[in-house]
CSV table of N, CA, C and O in Angstrom, one decimal:
chain,number,residue,atom,x,y,z
X,1,GLN,N,55.3,69.5,122.4
X,1,GLN,CA,56.3,70.3,121.8
X,1,GLN,C,57.7,70.4,122.2
X,1,GLN,O,58.0,70.7,123.4
X,2,VAL,N,58.8,69.9,121.3
X,2,VAL,CA,60.1,69.9,122.2
X,2,VAL,C,60.7,71.0,122.3
X,2,VAL,O,60.5,72.3,121.4
X,3,GLN,N,61.0,71.6,123.3
X,3,GLN,CA,61.9,72.7,123.6
X,3,GLN,C,63.0,72.6,124.1
X,3,GLN,O,63.5,71.6,124.8
X,4,LEU,N,64.1,73.5,123.8
X,4,LEU,CA,65.5,73.3,124.2
X,4,LEU,C,65.7,74.6,124.7
X,4,LEU,O,65.4,75.7,124.3
X,5,ALA,N,66.5,74.5,125.9
X,5,ALA,CA,67.2,75.8,126.5
X,5,ALA,C,68.7,75.7,126.8
X,5,ALA,O,69.2,74.7,127.5
X,6,GLU,N,69.4,76.8,126.1
X,6,GLU,CA,70.9,76.5,126.4
X,6,GLU,C,71.4,77.6,127.5
X,6,GLU,O,70.4,78.4,128.0
X,7,SER,N,72.4,77.2,128.2
X,7,SER,CA,73.2,78.1,129.0
X,7,SER,C,74.8,77.8,129.1
X,7,SER,O,75.2,77.0,128.5
X,8,GLY,N,75.1,78.6,129.4
X,8,GLY,CA,76.7,78.3,129.7
X,8,GLY,C,77.6,79.4,129.2
X,8,GLY,O,78.9,79.3,129.4
X,9,GLY,N,77.0,80.0,127.9
X,9,GLY,CA,78.0,81.0,127.4
X,9,GLY,C,78.5,82.1,128.0
X,9,GLY,O,78.0,82.3,129.4
X,10,GLY,N,79.0,83.0,127.4
X,10,GLY,CA,79.9,83.9,128.3
X,10,GLY,C,81.2,84.5,127.6
X,10,GLY,O,81.6,84.1,126.3
X,11,SER,N,81.9,85.5,128.2
X,11,SER,CA,83.1,85.9,127.5
X,11,SER,C,84.5,85.3,128.0
X,11,SER,O,84.5,85.2,129.3
X,12,VAL,N,85.3,84.9,127.4
X,12,VAL,CA,86.8,84.4,127.9
X,12,VAL,C,87.7,84.7,127.2
X,12,VAL,O,87.8,85.0,126.1
X,13,GLN,N,88.8,84.6,127.7
X,13,GLN,CA,90.0,84.8,127.1
X,13,GLN,C,90.7,83.9,126.3
X,13,GLN,O,90.2,82.5,126.5
X,14,PRO,N,91.1,84.1,125.1
X,14,PRO,CA,91.7,82.9,124.2
X,14,PRO,C,92.5,81.9,125.4
X,14,PRO,O,93.2,82.4,126.1
X,15,GLY,N,92.3,80.7,124.7
X,15,GLY,CA,93.1,79.7,125.8
X,15,GLY,C,92.0,79.3,126.8
X,15,GLY,O,92.4,78.0,127.6
X,16,GLY,N,90.9,79.7,127.3
X,16,GLY,CA,90.1,79.6,128.3
X,16,GLY,C,89.0,78.4,127.7
X,16,GLY,O,89.2,77.9,126.8
X,17,SER,N,88.2,78.2,128.7
X,17,SER,CA,87.4,77.0,128.8
X,17,SER,C,85.7,77.6,128.9
X,17,SER,O,85.8,78.4,129.8
X,18,LEU,N,84.7,77.1,128.4
X,18,LEU,CA,83.5,77.1,128.8
X,18,LEU,C,82.8,75.7,128.6
X,18,LEU,O,83.4,74.9,127.8
X,19,ARG,N,81.6,75.6,129.3
X,19,ARG,CA,80.8,74.3,129.1
X,19,ARG,C,79.4,74.8,128.9
X,19,ARG,O,78.6,75.7,129.8
X,20,LEU,N,78.8,74.6,127.7
X,20,LEU,CA,77.7,74.7,127.5
X,20,LEU,C,76.5,73.8,127.6
X,20,LEU,O,77.0,72.3,127.8
X,21,SER,N,75.5,74.1,128.6
X,21,SER,CA,74.1,72.9,128.6
X,21,SER,C,72.9,73.2,127.8
X,21,SER,O,72.8,74.6,127.8
X,22,CYS,N,72.3,72.2,127.4
X,22,CYS,CA,71.1,72.2,126.7
X,22,CYS,C,70.3,71.3,127.5
X,22,CYS,O,70.3,70.2,127.1
X,23,VAL,N,69.3,71.8,128.1
X,23,VAL,CA,68.0,71.0,128.7
X,23,VAL,C,67.2,70.9,127.6
X,23,VAL,O,66.4,71.8,126.9
X,24,VAL,N,66.5,69.7,127.1
X,24,VAL,CA,65.7,69.5,126.4
X,24,VAL,C,64.2,68.8,127.3
X,24,VAL,O,64.2,68.1,128.2
X,25,SER,N,63.2,69.7,126.5
X,25,SER,CA,61.8,69.1,127.3
X,25,SER,C,60.8,69.0,126.5
X,25,SER,O,61.0,69.3,125.2
X,26,GLY,N,59.6,68.5,126.9
X,26,GLY,CA,58.6,68.2,126.2
X,26,GLY,C,58.4,67.3,125.3
X,26,GLY,O,57.7,66.8,124.1
X,27,HIS,N,59.4,66.3,125.3
X,27,HIS,CA,59.6,65.0,124.5
X,27,HIS,C,60.1,63.8,125.4
X,27,HIS,O,60.5,64.0,126.3
X,28,THR,N,59.1,62.8,125.3
X,28,THR,CA,59.2,61.4,126.2
X,28,THR,C,59.9,60.3,125.5
X,28,THR,O,60.4,59.2,126.3
X,29,GLY,N,60.2,60.4,124.1
X,29,GLY,CA,60.9,59.2,123.6
X,29,GLY,C,62.3,59.5,123.2
X,29,GLY,O,62.7,60.5,123.9
X,30,SER,N,62.8,58.6,122.6
X,30,SER,CA,64.4,58.7,122.3
X,30,SER,C,64.6,59.9,121.4
X,30,SER,O,64.0,60.2,120.2
X,31,LEU,N,65.9,60.7,121.8
X,31,LEU,CA,66.3,61.9,120.7
X,31,LEU,C,67.6,61.2,120.2
X,31,LEU,O,68.3,61.0,120.9
X,32,TYR,N,67.4,60.6,118.8
X,32,TYR,CA,68.7,59.9,118.4
X,32,TYR,C,69.9,60.8,118.0
X,32,TYR,O,71.1,60.4,118.3
X,33,TYR,N,69.8,62.1,118.0
X,33,TYR,CA,70.8,63.2,117.4
X,33,TYR,C,70.6,64.3,118.2
X,33,TYR,O,69.6,65.1,118.3
X,34,MET,N,71.7,64.3,119.2
X,34,MET,CA,71.6,66.0,119.7
X,34,MET,C,73.0,66.7,119.4
X,34,MET,O,73.8,66.2,119.3
X,35,ALA,N,72.8,68.0,118.9
X,35,ALA,CA,73.8,68.5,118.2
X,35,ALA,C,74.1,70.2,118.8
X,35,ALA,O,73.0,70.8,119.3
X,36,TRP,N,75.1,70.4,118.8
X,36,TRP,CA,75.4,71.8,118.7
X,36,TRP,C,75.9,72.6,117.4
X,36,TRP,O,76.7,72.1,116.7
X,37,PHE,N,75.1,73.7,117.4
X,37,PHE,CA,75.7,74.5,115.9
X,37,PHE,C,76.4,75.9,116.4
X,37,PHE,O,75.8,76.3,117.5
X,38,ARG,N,77.0,76.4,115.6
X,38,ARG,CA,77.2,77.9,115.8
X,38,ARG,C,77.2,78.8,114.7
X,38,ARG,O,77.1,78.3,113.4
X,39,GLN,N,76.9,80.1,114.8
X,39,GLN,CA,76.8,81.1,113.7
X,39,GLN,C,77.5,82.4,114.1
X,39,GLN,O,77.2,83.1,115.1
X,40,ALA,N,78.7,82.6,113.7
X,40,ALA,CA,79.1,84.0,113.9
X,40,ALA,C,78.7,85.0,112.9
X,40,ALA,O,78.0,84.7,111.7
X,41,PRO,N,78.8,86.3,113.2
X,41,PRO,CA,78.0,87.5,112.5
X,41,PRO,C,78.4,87.4,111.2
X,41,PRO,O,79.6,87.3,111.0
X,42,GLY,N,77.5,87.6,110.1
X,42,GLY,CA,77.9,87.4,108.4
X,42,GLY,C,78.2,86.0,108.1
X,42,GLY,O,78.6,86.1,106.9
X,43,GLU,N,78.2,84.9,108.9
X,43,GLU,CA,78.5,83.7,108.5
X,43,GLU,C,77.4,82.9,108.4
X,43,GLU,O,76.4,83.0,109.3
X,44,GLU,N,77.3,81.7,108.0
X,44,GLU,CA,76.5,80.6,107.9
X,44,GLU,C,76.4,79.9,109.1
X,44,GLU,O,77.6,79.7,109.7
X,45,ARG,N,75.3,79.0,109.7
X,45,ARG,CA,75.3,78.5,110.6
X,45,ARG,C,76.2,77.2,110.3
X,45,ARG,O,76.0,76.5,109.1
X,46,GLU,N,76.9,76.6,111.3
X,46,GLU,CA,77.7,75.4,111.1
X,46,GLU,C,77.7,74.5,112.0
X,46,GLU,O,77.5,74.9,113.3
X,47,GLY,N,77.9,73.3,111.6
X,47,GLY,CA,77.8,72.3,112.7
X,47,GLY,C,78.9,71.9,113.5
X,47,GLY,O,79.9,72.3,112.9
X,48,VAL,N,78.6,72.0,114.8
X,48,VAL,CA,80.0,71.9,115.8
X,48,VAL,C,80.5,70.5,116.1
X,48,VAL,O,81.3,70.0,115.9
X,49,ALA,N,79.3,69.9,116.8
X,49,ALA,CA,79.0,68.7,117.2
X,49,ALA,C,78.1,67.6,117.3
X,49,ALA,O,77.2,68.9,117.7
X,50,VAL,N,77.9,66.6,117.2
X,50,VAL,CA,76.9,66.0,117.6
X,50,VAL,C,76.9,64.7,118.0
X,50,VAL,O,78.1,64.1,118.3
X,51,VAL,N,75.8,64.2,119.3
X,51,VAL,CA,76.3,62.8,119.9
X,51,VAL,C,75.0,62.0,119.7
X,51,VAL,O,73.8,62.9,119.8
X,52,ARG,N,75.2,60.9,119.0
X,52,ARG,CA,74.0,60.0,119.0
X,52,ARG,C,73.5,59.3,120.2
X,52,ARG,O,74.1,59.6,121.2
X,53,ASP,N,72.2,58.7,120.1
X,53,ASP,CA,71.8,58.1,121.2
X,53,ASP,C,72.5,56.9,122.0
X,53,ASP,O,72.5,57.0,123.1
X,54,ASP,N,73.4,56.5,121.5
X,54,ASP,CA,74.4,55.7,121.9
X,54,ASP,C,75.9,56.2,122.5
X,54,ASP,O,76.7,55.6,123.0
X,55,GLY,N,75.9,57.6,122.5
X,55,GLY,CA,76.9,58.2,123.1
X,55,GLY,C,78.0,58.7,122.0
X,55,GLY,O,79.1,59.4,122.3
X,56,SER,N,78.0,58.0,121.1
X,56,SER,CA,79.0,58.3,120.1
X,56,SER,C,78.8,59.6,119.3
X,56,SER,O,78.0,60.3,119.1
X,57,PRO,N,80.2,60.3,119.1
X,57,PRO,CA,80.2,61.9,118.8
X,57,PRO,C,80.7,61.9,117.6
X,57,PRO,O,81.5,60.9,117.2
X,58,SER,N,80.4,63.2,116.8
X,58,SER,CA,81.0,63.3,115.8
X,58,SER,C,81.5,65.0,115.6
X,58,SER,O,80.7,65.7,116.2
X,59,TYR,N,82.5,65.3,115.0
X,59,TYR,CA,83.0,66.7,115.3
X,59,TYR,C,83.4,67.2,114.1
X,59,TYR,O,83.8,66.8,113.1
X,60,ALA,N,83.2,68.8,114.0
X,60,ALA,CA,83.6,69.7,112.8
X,60,ALA,C,84.9,69.6,113.3
X,60,ALA,O,85.9,69.4,114.4
X,61,ASP,N,86.1,69.6,111.9
X,61,ASP,CA,87.4,69.6,112.0
X,61,ASP,C,87.9,70.5,112.6
X,61,ASP,O,89.1,70.5,113.4
X,62,SER,N,87.1,71.9,113.0
X,62,SER,CA,88.0,73.1,113.4
X,62,SER,C,87.8,73.1,115.0
X,62,SER,O,88.7,73.5,115.5
X,63,VAL,N,87.2,72.1,115.7
X,63,VAL,CA,87.0,71.8,116.9
X,63,VAL,C,87.4,70.5,117.7
X,63,VAL,O,87.5,70.1,118.7
X,64,GLU,N,87.9,69.5,116.5
X,64,GLU,CA,88.1,68.4,117.1
X,64,GLU,C,89.5,68.6,117.9
X,64,GLU,O,90.5,69.3,117.9
X,65,ASP,N,89.5,67.7,119.1
X,65,ASP,CA,90.4,67.6,120.0
X,65,ASP,C,90.6,68.8,120.9
X,65,ASP,O,91.2,68.8,122.0
X,66,ARG,N,89.4,69.6,120.8
X,66,ARG,CA,89.3,71.0,121.5
X,66,ARG,C,88.0,71.3,122.3
X,66,ARG,O,87.7,71.3,123.8
X,67,PHE,N,86.8,70.4,121.7
X,67,PHE,CA,85.6,70.3,122.2
X,67,PHE,C,85.3,69.1,122.5
X,67,PHE,O,85.8,68.0,121.7
X,68,THR,N,84.3,68.9,123.8
X,68,THR,CA,83.8,67.5,124.0
X,68,THR,C,82.3,67.7,123.9
X,68,THR,O,82.1,68.5,124.6
X,69,ILE,N,81.5,66.8,123.3
X,69,ILE,CA,80.1,66.9,123.4
X,69,ILE,C,79.7,65.4,124.2
X,69,ILE,O,80.3,64.5,123.9
X,70,SER,N,78.7,65.5,125.2
X,70,SER,CA,78.3,64.4,125.9
X,70,SER,C,76.8,64.7,126.1
X,70,SER,O,76.3,65.9,126.1
X,71,ARG,N,76.3,63.5,126.8
X,71,ARG,CA,74.8,63.9,127.0
X,71,ARG,C,74.6,62.9,128.0
X,71,ARG,O,74.8,62.0,128.4
X,72,ASP,N,73.4,63.2,128.5
X,72,ASP,CA,73.0,62.5,129.8
X,72,ASP,C,71.2,62.5,129.4
X,72,ASP,O,70.7,63.2,129.5
X,73,ASN,N,71.2,61.0,129.2
X,73,ASN,CA,69.8,60.7,128.8
X,73,ASN,C,68.7,60.8,129.7
X,73,ASN,O,67.5,60.9,129.3
X,74,ASP,N,69.0,60.6,130.9
X,74,ASP,CA,68.3,60.5,132.1
X,74,ASP,C,67.5,61.7,132.1
X,74,ASP,O,66.4,61.9,132.5
X,75,LYS,N,68.4,62.9,132.0
X,75,LYS,CA,67.7,63.9,132.4
X,75,LYS,C,67.5,65.0,131.0
X,75,LYS,O,67.3,66.3,130.9
X,76,ASN,N,67.9,64.4,130.2
X,76,ASN,CA,67.7,64.9,128.6
X,76,ASN,C,68.3,66.5,128.6
X,76,ASN,O,68.0,67.2,128.2
X,77,ILE,N,69.7,66.4,128.9
X,77,ILE,CA,70.8,67.3,128.8
X,77,ILE,C,72.0,67.0,127.9
X,77,ILE,O,72.5,65.6,128.0
X,78,VAL,N,72.2,67.9,126.9
X,78,VAL,CA,73.4,67.8,126.3
X,78,VAL,C,74.3,68.8,126.5
X,78,VAL,O,73.8,70.0,126.7
X,79,TYR,N,75.7,68.5,126.6
X,79,TYR,CA,76.6,69.3,127.2
X,79,TYR,C,77.6,69.4,125.7
X,79,TYR,O,78.3,68.6,125.3
X,80,LEU,N,78.5,70.9,125.9
X,80,LEU,CA,79.5,71.0,125.0
X,80,LEU,C,80.7,71.6,125.8
X,80,LEU,O,80.7,72.6,126.3
X,81,GLN,N,81.9,70.6,126.5
X,81,GLN,CA,82.9,71.3,127.2
X,81,GLN,C,83.8,72.0,125.6
X,81,GLN,O,84.2,70.8,125.0
X,82,MET,N,83.8,73.0,125.8
X,82,MET,CA,85.1,73.6,124.9
X,82,MET,C,86.2,74.0,125.5
X,82,MET,O,86.0,75.0,126.4
X,83,ASN,N,87.3,73.5,125.4
X,83,ASN,CA,88.7,74.0,125.9
X,83,ASN,C,89.6,74.6,124.6
X,83,ASN,O,89.3,74.6,123.6
X,84,SER,N,90.6,75.4,125.2
X,84,SER,CA,91.6,75.8,124.2
X,84,SER,C,91.0,76.8,123.2
X,84,SER,O,91.0,76.8,122.0
X,85,LEU,N,90.0,77.7,123.7
X,85,LEU,CA,89.4,78.3,122.8
X,85,LEU,C,90.0,79.6,122.3
X,85,LEU,O,90.8,80.0,122.6
X,86,LYS,N,89.7,79.8,120.9
X,86,LYS,CA,90.0,80.7,120.1
X,86,LYS,C,89.3,81.8,119.7
X,86,LYS,O,88.0,81.8,119.9
X,87,PRO,N,89.6,82.9,119.2
X,87,PRO,CA,89.0,84.0,118.8
X,87,PRO,C,87.7,83.5,117.8
X,87,PRO,O,86.5,84.0,117.7
X,88,GLU,N,88.0,82.7,117.0
X,88,GLU,CA,87.3,82.3,115.7
X,88,GLU,C,86.2,81.3,116.1
X,88,GLU,O,85.3,81.0,115.6
X,89,ASP,N,86.2,81.0,117.5
X,89,ASP,CA,85.0,80.4,118.1
X,89,ASP,C,84.0,81.2,118.5
X,89,ASP,O,82.8,80.6,119.0
X,90,THR,N,84.4,82.5,118.7
X,90,THR,CA,83.3,83.2,118.9
X,90,THR,C,82.0,83.2,118.3
X,90,THR,O,82.2,83.5,116.8
X,91,ALA,N,81.0,83.2,118.6
X,91,ALA,CA,79.5,82.9,117.9
X,91,ALA,C,78.4,82.5,118.9
X,91,ALA,O,78.7,82.6,119.8
X,92,MET,N,77.1,82.8,118.2
X,92,MET,CA,75.9,82.3,118.8
X,92,MET,C,76.1,80.6,119.0
X,92,MET,O,76.0,79.9,117.7
X,93,TYR,N,75.9,80.1,119.9
X,93,TYR,CA,76.0,78.6,120.0
X,93,TYR,C,74.6,78.2,120.4
X,93,TYR,O,73.7,78.5,121.1
X,94,TYR,N,74.1,77.2,119.4
X,94,TYR,CA,72.6,76.7,119.1
X,94,TYR,C,72.6,75.1,119.5
X,94,TYR,O,73.4,74.6,119.0
X,95,CYS,N,71.7,74.7,120.2
X,95,CYS,CA,71.5,73.4,120.5
X,95,CYS,C,70.4,72.8,119.6
X,95,CYS,O,69.4,73.8,119.2
X,96,ALA,N,70.5,71.8,119.1
X,96,ALA,CA,69.4,71.3,118.5
X,96,ALA,C,69.2,69.8,118.3
X,96,ALA,O,70.0,68.9,118.8
X,97,THR,N,68.3,69.4,117.9
X,97,THR,CA,67.7,67.8,117.9
X,97,THR,C,66.5,67.5,117.0
X,97,THR,O,66.3,68.4,116.3
X,98,THR,N,66.5,66.0,117.0
X,98,THR,CA,65.4,66.0,115.8
X,98,THR,C,64.8,64.5,116.5
X,98,THR,O,65.6,63.6,117.2
X,99,THR,N,63.7,64.1,116.2
X,99,THR,CA,63.2,62.8,116.5
X,99,THR,C,63.2,61.9,115.4
X,99,THR,O,63.1,60.8,115.2
X,100,ARG,N,63.8,62.2,114.2
X,100,ARG,CA,64.1,61.4,113.1
X,100,ARG,C,65.1,60.3,113.9
X,100,ARG,O,66.3,60.5,114.6
X,101,VAL,N,65.1,58.9,113.2
X,101,VAL,CA,65.9,57.9,113.5
X,101,VAL,C,67.3,57.9,113.1
X,101,VAL,O,68.2,57.6,113.6
X,102,TRP,N,67.1,58.6,111.7
X,102,TRP,CA,68.7,58.5,111.1
X,102,TRP,C,68.7,59.9,110.4
X,102,TRP,O,67.6,60.5,109.6
X,103,VAL,N,69.8,60.6,110.5
X,103,VAL,CA,70.2,61.7,109.6
X,103,VAL,C,71.4,61.7,108.8
X,103,VAL,O,72.3,61.0,109.2
X,104,MET,N,71.3,61.5,107.4
X,104,MET,CA,72.3,61.3,106.5
X,104,MET,C,73.3,62.4,106.9
X,104,MET,O,74.5,61.7,106.8
X,105,ARG,N,73.4,63.5,107.1
X,105,ARG,CA,74.4,64.4,107.5
X,105,ARG,C,74.6,65.3,108.8
X,105,ARG,O,73.7,66.4,108.8
X,106,PRO,N,74.9,64.4,109.9
X,106,PRO,CA,74.5,64.9,111.2
X,106,PRO,C,74.9,66.3,111.5
X,106,PRO,O,74.5,66.7,112.5
X,107,LEU,N,75.9,66.7,110.8
X,107,LEU,CA,76.5,68.0,111.0
X,107,LEU,C,75.8,69.4,110.1
X,107,LEU,O,76.5,70.4,110.1
X,108,ASN,N,74.9,68.5,109.6
X,108,ASN,CA,73.9,69.5,108.6
X,108,ASN,C,72.9,70.1,109.4
X,108,ASN,O,72.2,69.2,109.6
X,109,GLU,N,72.6,71.5,109.2
X,109,GLU,CA,71.2,72.1,110.2
X,109,GLU,C,70.1,71.3,109.4
X,109,GLU,O,68.9,71.3,110.3
X,110,ASP,N,70.1,70.9,107.9
X,110,ASP,CA,69.0,70.3,107.6
X,110,ASP,C,68.2,69.2,108.4
X,110,ASP,O,67.1,68.7,108.3
X,111,GLY,N,68.9,68.1,109.0
X,111,GLY,CA,68.5,67.1,109.4
X,111,GLY,C,67.7,67.5,110.9
X,111,GLY,O,67.4,66.4,111.6
X,112,TYR,N,67.9,68.8,111.5
X,112,TYR,CA,67.2,68.7,112.7
X,112,TYR,C,65.9,69.9,112.8
X,112,TYR,O,65.6,70.9,112.0
X,113,ASP,N,65.0,69.2,113.7
X,113,ASP,CA,63.7,69.9,113.8
X,113,ASP,C,63.4,71.3,114.8
X,113,ASP,O,62.6,71.6,114.5
X,114,PHE,N,64.3,70.5,115.8
X,114,PHE,CA,63.9,71.7,117.1
X,114,PHE,C,65.3,72.4,117.6
X,114,PHE,O,66.4,71.6,117.4
X,115,TRP,N,65.1,73.7,117.8
X,115,TRP,CA,66.2,74.4,118.1
X,115,TRP,C,66.1,75.3,119.3
X,115,TRP,O,65.0,75.8,119.7
X,116,GLY,N,67.2,75.8,119.8
X,116,GLY,CA,67.5,76.6,121.1
X,116,GLY,C,67.3,77.9,120.7
X,116,GLY,O,67.4,78.3,119.4
X,117,GLN,N,67.3,78.8,121.4
X,117,GLN,CA,67.5,80.3,121.2
X,117,GLN,C,68.8,80.9,121.1
X,117,GLN,O,69.1,81.7,120.6
X,118,GLY,N,69.9,79.8,121.5
X,118,GLY,CA,71.1,80.2,121.8
X,118,GLY,C,71.6,80.7,122.8
X,118,GLY,O,71.0,81.6,123.6
X,119,THR,N,73.0,80.7,122.9
X,119,THR,CA,73.8,81.2,123.9
X,119,THR,C,75.1,81.9,123.2
X,119,THR,O,75.8,81.0,122.5
X,120,GLN,N,75.5,83.1,123.4
X,120,GLN,CA,76.6,83.7,122.9
X,120,GLN,C,78.0,83.5,123.6
X,120,GLN,O,78.0,83.4,125.0
X,121,VAL,N,78.8,83.1,122.9
X,121,VAL,CA,80.4,82.7,123.2
X,121,VAL,C,81.0,83.8,122.7
X,121,VAL,O,81.1,83.8,121.5
X,122,THR,N,82.1,84.6,123.4
X,122,THR,CA,82.8,85.4,122.8
X,122,THR,C,84.2,85.2,123.4
X,122,THR,O,84.4,84.8,124.8
X,123,VAL,N,85.5,84.8,122.7
X,123,VAL,CA,86.3,84.9,122.9
X,123,VAL,C,87.3,85.7,122.5
X,123,VAL,O,87.5,86.2,121.3
X,124,SER,N,87.9,86.5,123.5
X,124,SER,CA,88.7,88.0,123.1
X,124,SER,C,89.6,88.3,124.4
X,124,SER,O,89.3,87.7,125.5
X,125,SER,N,90.6,88.9,123.9
X,125,SER,CA,91.8,89.3,124.9
X,125,SER,C,91.5,90.6,125.4
X,125,SER,O,92.0,91.4,126.1
């Protein structure tokens, strides 16, 4: 069973930075898509960033040029470097992955089978 464990969340002032990590265990094959989602109170879960097995990323418009997703395939870890944080970035952040070879809409939660428990990010002055 694939398990994901996020870490790195916390409270930060606007303009600050955080780095989230997600360790994936219980799977020995390739994980073609590894992604970060977030959900604010009262809002739907939204895709933030995804990285494919070849390292190519995609981002939501709201985080483009501020967030960077990366992965270490040897260690099965995916990272999300978040810079220039804004109050609207406040949310629970979730790591997700799938064993599917292809996902039609990589920033849509329907494409993912395995989820972590989440790590809270709060941006406030």
